[in-house]
Coordinates of C-alpha atoms and ligand atoms in Angstrom, one line a residue:
M10 CA 7.0 -16.8 -41.6
I11 CA 7.9 -15.2 -38.3
N12 CA 6.9 -11.9 -39.7
F13 CA 3.6 -13.3 -40.7
T14 CA 2.7 -14.6 -37.2
E15 CA 3.9 -11.3 -35.6
D16 CA 1.8 -9.3 -38.0
K17 CA -1.2 -11.5 -37.2
K18 CA -0.6 -11.0 -33.5
I19 CA -0.5 -7.2 -34.0
N20 CA -3.6 -7.2 -36.0
S21 CA -5.6 -9.4 -33.7
S22 CA -4.7 -7.9 -30.3
P23 CA -6.5 -4.6 -29.4
C24 CA -4.6 -1.4 -29.1
A25 CA -4.9 -0.1 -25.5
T26 CA -4.3 3.4 -24.2
I27 CA -4.0 4.0 -20.4
V28 CA -5.0 7.6 -19.7
V29 CA -3.5 9.2 -16.6
P30 CA -4.6 12.7 -15.4
C31 CA -1.8 14.5 -13.6
Y32 CA -1.9 17.6 -11.5
N33 CA 1.3 18.4 -9.6
E34 CA 2.3 14.7 -9.5
E35 CA 6.1 15.0 -9.8
E36 CA 6.6 12.9 -6.7
V37 CA 4.7 9.9 -7.9
L38 CA 5.1 10.1 -11.7
P39 CA 8.4 8.0 -12.0
E40 CA 6.9 5.2 -10.0
T41 CA 3.6 5.4 -12.0
V42 CA 5.4 5.1 -15.3
K43 CA 7.4 2.2 -13.9
E44 CA 4.4 0.3 -12.7
L45 CA 2.1 1.0 -15.6
G46 CA 5.0 0.3 -18.0
A47 CA 5.5 -3.1 -16.4
I48 CA 1.8 -4.0 -16.6
R49 CA 1.7 -2.8 -20.3
Q50 CA 4.8 -4.9 -21.1
N51 CA 3.3 -8.0 -19.6
L52 CA 0.1 -7.6 -21.5
V53 CA 2.0 -7.0 -24.7
G54 CA 4.1 -10.0 -24.0
Q55 CA 1.1 -12.2 -23.5
G56 CA -0.4 -10.9 -26.7
A57 CA -3.4 -9.5 -24.8
I58 CA -2.8 -6.0 -26.2
S59 CA -0.9 -4.8 -29.2
P60 CA 2.6 -3.4 -29.1
A61 CA 1.3 -0.1 -30.2
S62 CA -0.5 0.3 -26.8
K63 CA 0.4 3.5 -25.0
L64 CA 0.4 5.3 -21.7
L65 CA -1.0 8.8 -22.1
F66 CA -0.3 11.3 -19.4
V67 CA -2.5 14.4 -19.3
N68 CA -0.8 17.3 -17.6
D69 CA -3.6 19.4 -16.1
G70 CA -1.8 22.7 -15.7
S71 CA 0.6 21.5 -13.1
R72 CA 2.8 24.1 -11.4
D73 CA 5.6 21.7 -10.6
K74 CA 7.9 19.6 -12.9
T75 CA 5.2 17.2 -14.0
W76 CA 5.3 18.2 -17.7
Q77 CA 9.1 18.1 -17.8
L78 CA 8.9 14.6 -16.4
I79 CA 6.3 13.5 -19.0
Q80 CA 8.4 14.9 -21.8
Q81 CA 11.5 13.1 -20.4
F82 CA 9.5 9.8 -20.3
T83 CA 8.2 10.4 -23.8
R84 CA 11.8 10.6 -25.0
E85 CA 12.9 7.6 -23.0
Y86 CA 10.0 5.2 -23.9
D87 CA 8.3 5.1 -27.2
Y88 CA 5.1 3.9 -25.5
V89 CA 4.7 7.1 -23.4
A90 CA 2.8 10.1 -24.8
G91 CA 1.6 13.3 -23.2
I92 CA -1.0 16.0 -23.5
K93 CA -0.4 19.5 -22.0
F94 CA -3.3 21.7 -21.1
T95 CA -2.9 25.4 -21.3
R96 CA -4.0 25.7 -17.6
N97 CA -5.8 23.7 -14.9
Y98 CA -9.1 22.4 -16.2
G99 CA -9.8 19.8 -13.5
H100 CA -9.6 16.0 -13.2
Q101 CA -12.8 15.3 -15.2
N102 CA -11.8 17.4 -18.1
A103 CA -8.3 15.8 -18.1
L104 CA -9.9 12.4 -18.4
L105 CA -12.1 13.6 -21.2
A106 CA -9.3 15.1 -23.1
G107 CA -7.2 11.9 -22.8
M108 CA -10.1 9.9 -24.1
S109 CA -10.9 12.2 -27.0
V110 CA -7.3 12.2 -28.1
A111 CA -6.8 8.4 -27.6
V112 CA -10.1 7.2 -29.1
K113 CA -9.0 7.5 -32.7
H114 CA -6.1 5.0 -32.4
S115 CA -7.3 2.8 -29.5
D116 CA -9.6 -0.2 -29.3
L117 CA -9.9 0.2 -25.6
I118 CA -9.1 3.0 -23.1
I119 CA -8.3 2.6 -19.4
T120 CA -8.4 5.6 -17.1
I121 CA -6.5 5.6 -13.8
D122 CA -5.3 8.2 -11.3
A123 CA -1.6 9.0 -11.2
D124 CA -1.2 8.4 -7.5
L125 CA -1.3 4.6 -7.7
Q126 CA -4.1 4.4 -5.1
D127 CA -5.9 2.2 -7.6
D128 CA -4.3 -1.2 -7.8
V129 CA -2.6 -1.5 -11.3
N130 CA -3.0 -5.3 -11.1
A131 CA -6.7 -4.9 -11.9
I132 CA -5.7 -3.8 -15.4
P133 CA -5.1 -7.3 -16.8
K134 CA -8.4 -8.4 -15.3
M135 CA -10.1 -5.4 -17.0
V136 CA -8.6 -6.4 -20.3
A137 CA -9.7 -10.0 -19.8
A138 CA -13.2 -8.8 -19.1
Y139 CA -13.0 -6.7 -22.4
Q140 CA -11.9 -9.8 -24.3
A141 CA -14.9 -11.6 -22.8
G142 CA -17.1 -9.1 -24.6
N143 CA -17.7 -6.3 -22.1
D144 CA -17.6 -2.7 -23.4
V145 CA -17.5 -1.1 -19.9
V146 CA -15.5 -2.5 -17.0
Y147 CA -15.8 -0.7 -13.7
G148 CA -13.0 -0.8 -11.2
V149 CA -14.7 -1.2 -7.8
R150 CA -12.9 -0.9 -4.4
N151 CA -13.5 -3.9 -2.2
S152 CA -11.9 -2.2 0.8
R153 CA -11.7 1.3 1.9
A154 CA -9.3 0.5 4.8
T155 CA -7.0 3.3 3.9
D156 CA -9.7 6.0 3.7
T157 CA -10.5 8.0 6.8
V158 CA -13.8 7.1 8.7
F159 CA -15.1 10.4 7.6
K160 CA -14.5 9.8 3.9
R161 CA -16.0 6.3 4.1
R162 CA -19.1 7.5 5.9
T163 CA -19.7 10.5 3.6
A164 CA -19.1 8.4 0.5
L165 CA -21.6 5.8 1.7
A166 CA -24.2 8.5 2.5
Y167 CA -23.6 10.1 -0.9
Y168 CA -24.2 6.9 -2.9
G169 CA -27.4 6.4 -0.8
L170 CA -28.6 10.0 -1.5
M171 CA -27.8 9.7 -5.2
K172 CA -29.7 6.5 -5.4
R173 CA -32.8 8.1 -3.8
L174 CA -32.5 11.0 -6.2
G175 CA -32.7 8.5 -9.0
V176 CA -29.1 8.7 -10.2
N177 CA -27.6 5.4 -11.2
L178 CA -24.0 5.2 -9.9
V179 CA -21.8 2.1 -9.4
P180 CA -21.0 2.3 -5.7
D181 CA -17.3 2.5 -4.7
S182 CA -16.2 3.0 -8.3
A183 CA -14.4 6.1 -9.2
D184 CA -12.7 7.0 -12.4
Y185 CA -10.7 3.8 -12.7
R186 CA -12.4 1.9 -15.6
L187 CA -12.0 0.4 -19.0
L188 CA -14.1 1.6 -22.0
S189 CA -14.2 0.1 -25.4
K190 CA -13.8 2.3 -28.5
R191 CA -17.5 2.4 -29.2
A192 CA -18.4 3.1 -25.5
T193 CA -15.8 5.9 -25.5
E194 CA -17.3 7.3 -28.7
A195 CA -20.7 7.1 -27.2
L196 CA -19.6 8.9 -24.0
L197 CA -17.9 11.7 -26.1
Q198 CA -21.3 12.4 -27.6
Y199 CA -22.5 13.7 -24.2
R200 CA -21.7 17.3 -24.8
E201 CA -22.2 18.7 -21.3
R202 CA -19.7 21.1 -19.7
N203 CA -20.6 20.1 -16.1
L204 CA -18.8 16.8 -16.2
F205 CA -19.5 14.0 -13.8
L206 CA -18.1 11.0 -15.6
R207 CA -19.0 8.4 -13.1
G208 CA -22.7 9.3 -13.5
M209 CA -22.4 9.5 -17.3
V210 CA -20.8 6.2 -18.0
P211 CA -23.8 4.1 -16.8
L212 CA -26.0 6.2 -19.1
V213 CA -24.0 5.1 -22.1
G214 CA -25.3 1.5 -21.7
F215 CA -23.5 -1.4 -23.4
K216 CA -22.5 -4.6 -21.7
S217 CA -20.6 -3.9 -18.5
T218 CA -19.0 -5.7 -15.6
K219 CA -17.0 -5.0 -12.5
V220 CA -13.5 -5.8 -11.4
Y221 CA -12.7 -5.6 -7.7
Y222 CA -9.5 -4.3 -6.2
P223 CA -8.2 -3.0 -2.9
R224 CA -7.8 0.8 -2.6
K225 CA -4.3 1.8 -1.3
E226 CA -2.7 4.8 0.2
R227 CA -1.5 7.5 -2.2
F228 CA 2.0 6.5 -3.2
A229 CA 3.4 10.0 -2.6
G230 CA 2.3 13.6 -2.5
E231 CA -1.0 15.1 -1.2
S232 CA -4.6 14.7 -2.3
K233 CA -5.5 17.1 -5.0
Y234 CA -9.1 17.0 -3.8
P235 CA -9.3 18.9 -0.6
L236 CA -12.6 18.9 1.3
G237 CA -14.0 22.0 -0.4
K238 CA -13.3 20.7 -3.9
M239 CA -14.7 17.3 -3.0
L240 CA -18.0 18.9 -1.7
H241 CA -18.2 21.0 -4.8
F242 CA -17.8 17.9 -7.0
A243 CA -20.4 16.0 -4.9
L244 CA -22.9 18.8 -5.3
D245 CA -22.1 19.1 -9.0
G246 CA -22.9 15.4 -9.3
I247 CA -26.4 15.9 -7.8
T248 CA -27.3 19.0 -9.7
S249 CA -26.0 17.7 -13.1
F250 CA -28.0 14.5 -12.8
S251 CA -31.1 15.2 -10.9
I252 CA -33.8 17.8 -10.6
A253 CA -35.1 16.2 -7.4
P254 CA -34.0 19.2 -5.3
I255 CA -36.3 21.4 -7.2
H256 CA -39.2 19.0 -6.5
L257 CA -38.1 19.1 -2.9
I258 CA -38.6 22.8 -2.8
M259 CA -42.1 22.4 -4.2
G260 CA -42.8 20.0 -1.3
L261 CA -41.3 22.4 1.2
G262 CA -43.5 25.3 -0.2
V263 CA -46.7 23.2 0.1
T264 CA -45.8 22.2 3.7
T265 CA -45.1 25.8 4.6
V266 CA -48.4 27.0 3.2
I267 CA -50.3 24.3 5.2
I268 CA -48.5 25.3 8.4
S269 CA -49.3 28.9 7.8
I270 CA -53.0 28.2 7.3
V271 CA -53.0 26.5 10.7
L272 CA -51.1 29.4 12.2
M273 CA -53.7 31.8 10.6
I274 CA -56.5 30.0 12.3
Y275 CA -54.6 30.1 15.6
T276 CA -53.9 33.9 15.2
V277 CA -57.6 34.6 14.6
V278 CA -58.6 32.6 17.6
E279 CA -56.0 34.4 19.8
K280 CA -57.2 37.7 18.5
I281 CA -60.8 36.9 19.4
R282 CA -59.6 35.8 22.9
G283 CA -57.8 39.1 23.2
N284 CA -54.2 37.7 23.7
V285 CA -52.7 39.6 20.7
V286 CA -49.4 40.7 22.2
S287 CA -48.3 37.2 23.1
G288 CA -47.4 36.4 19.5
W289 CA -43.9 37.9 19.5
S290 CA -41.8 34.7 19.8
S291 CA -43.8 32.8 17.1
L292 CA -43.5 35.9 14.8
M293 CA -39.7 36.1 15.2
V294 CA -39.3 32.4 14.7
S295 CA -41.4 32.3 11.6
I296 CA -39.8 35.4 10.0
W297 CA -36.3 33.8 10.4
L298 CA -37.4 30.3 9.4
L299 CA -39.3 31.5 6.3
G300 CA -36.5 33.8 5.3
G301 CA -34.0 30.9 5.6
I302 CA -36.2 28.5 3.6
Q303 CA -36.7 31.1 0.9
L304 CA -32.9 31.8 0.6
I305 CA -32.1 28.1 0.4
S306 CA -34.8 27.6 -2.2
L307 CA -33.6 30.5 -4.3
S308 CA -30.0 29.2 -4.1
V309 CA -31.0 25.7 -5.2
I310 CA -32.9 27.2 -8.2
G311 CA -29.9 29.5 -8.8
E312 CA -27.6 26.4 -8.9
Y313 CA -29.6 25.0 -11.8
V314 CA -29.8 28.4 -13.6
G315 CA -26.0 28.5 -13.2
K316 CA -25.7 25.1 -14.8
V317 CA -27.8 26.2 -17.7
F318 CA -25.7 29.4 -18.0
T319 CA -22.4 27.4 -18.3
E320 CA -24.0 24.9 -20.7
V321 CA -25.4 27.5 -23.1
K322 CA -22.1 29.2 -23.5
H323 CA -20.7 26.1 -25.2
R324 CA -17.2 27.0 -24.2
P325 CA -14.5 24.4 -25.0
R326 CA -14.1 22.0 -22.1
F327 CA -10.3 22.2 -22.3
N328 CA -7.5 23.7 -24.5
I329 CA -4.5 21.7 -25.4
E330 CA -1.2 23.4 -25.8
E331 CA 0.9 20.4 -26.8
E332 CA 0.1 16.8 -27.6
T333 CA 2.5 14.0 -28.6
Y334 CA 0.1 11.1 -28.8
S335 CA -1.3 11.5 -32.3
R336 CA 2.1 12.4 -33.7
Q337 CA 3.5 9.1 -32.4
F338 CA 0.9 7.2 -34.2
E339 CA 1.2 9.2 -37.4
E340 CA 5.0 8.8 -37.4
G341 CA 4.4 5.1 -36.8
D342 CA 2.1 5.0 -39.8
R343 CA 4.7 6.8 -42.0
D344 CA 7.4 4.4 -40.9
T345 CA 5.3 1.4 -41.9
Q346 CA 4.4 3.1 -45.2
R347 CA 8.0 3.7 -45.8
E348 CA 8.8 0.1 -45.0
H349 CA 6.2 -1.1 -47.5
L350 CA 7.6 1.2 -50.1
D351 CA 11.1 -0.1 -49.5
Ligands
UDP29 N1 -6.1 15.7 -10.8 C1 -6.2 16.5 -12.0 N2 -6.6 17.8 -11.9 C2 -7.0 18.4 -10.7 C3 -7.0 17.6 -9.6 C4 -6.6 16.3 -9.6 O1 -5.8 16.0 -13.1 O2 -7.3 19.6 -10.8 C5 -5.7 14.3 -10.9 C6 -4.6 13.9 -9.9 O3 -3.3 14.2 -10.4 C7 -4.8 12.5 -9.7 C8 -6.4 12.3 -9.9 O4 -6.8 13.5 -10.5 O5 -4.2 11.7 -10.8 C9 -7.1 12.2 -8.6 O6 -6.7 13.1 -7.6 P1 -6.3 12.8 -6.1 O7 -5.6 11.4 -6.1 O8 -5.6 13.9 -5.5 O9 -7.7 12.6 -5.5 P2 -8.2 11.7 -4.3 O10 -7.7 10.3 -4.6 O11 -7.5 12.2 -3.1 O12 -9.7 11.8 -4.2
MG30 MG1 -5.9 9.7 -5.1

């Protein structure tokens, strides 16, 4: 009788996988496992998720002891699994790898950074929103009190710019979100190499909602997104999702031609008046200005050609050296099969 109810509970509650990308996170990892483990335990206890639910850590080519720690936790807790990349492929690829490995065995996938900046207490709310019929649940920061003024301002300007460029983003949501199995499968159909997941998820559609949480300080260690990397990521977001910059160049070209027609008329008039030598300053200015505009325009076009270049090569987005997640499920399956045979 007891077995029957337990079986029923296992069958009816969804299997969740929490995917955590890790790059040199040895300082935070023990705390992350502790906090996420507790959240998982509570949810399993309430019957909100199945006991097969797992934490999946993706080691993105860390140079510190991150992988050794993940292995240690895998041995200590049966609900911890790991993926080891052959080298550093970046945050977005780590998330994608985690999702593509987890999707086979999971009904829902939650992605969260390793540094505990995103409040883990939003996870039960996300699961509740999933139970209420949402396929996509965005974690949205309701306060950026811990971010620097610079980061807050630039983020705001960036969301504004993206909106004007016609890119649909959920403001103040990063890569902390829940996706159902079918939403993940749909997302994995997007085969692009230039990954900007927070722009891709809204494209997938499905019923979605938001869960608000306060953004905290990094628990320990340093940001793995220094300014240069962040700018690169921001630019990637624009050029992967919008060709508005190319239209802008067109506008710039037309404006320059109109200005030059006016200047031509002015030049002719000046020549007739006999003031020809006075043109030195305007000549210098226009040479530099036009040269600059041309270089910028070329580089913008080059940016898109570069994107096409990386896409057509169809290189794999990541390579996995070791993976314990699927094995754990298959071993679990074998155990249950054996039990049935016994
Ligand atoms: N990360 C990663 N690969 C990288 C850089 C970062 O997997 O090349 C992970 C990192 O371990 C963390 C998450 O991505 O879990 C977000 O990085 P971080 O917290 O340093 O970024 P920030 O919050 O400062 O923007
Ligand atoms: Mg962080």
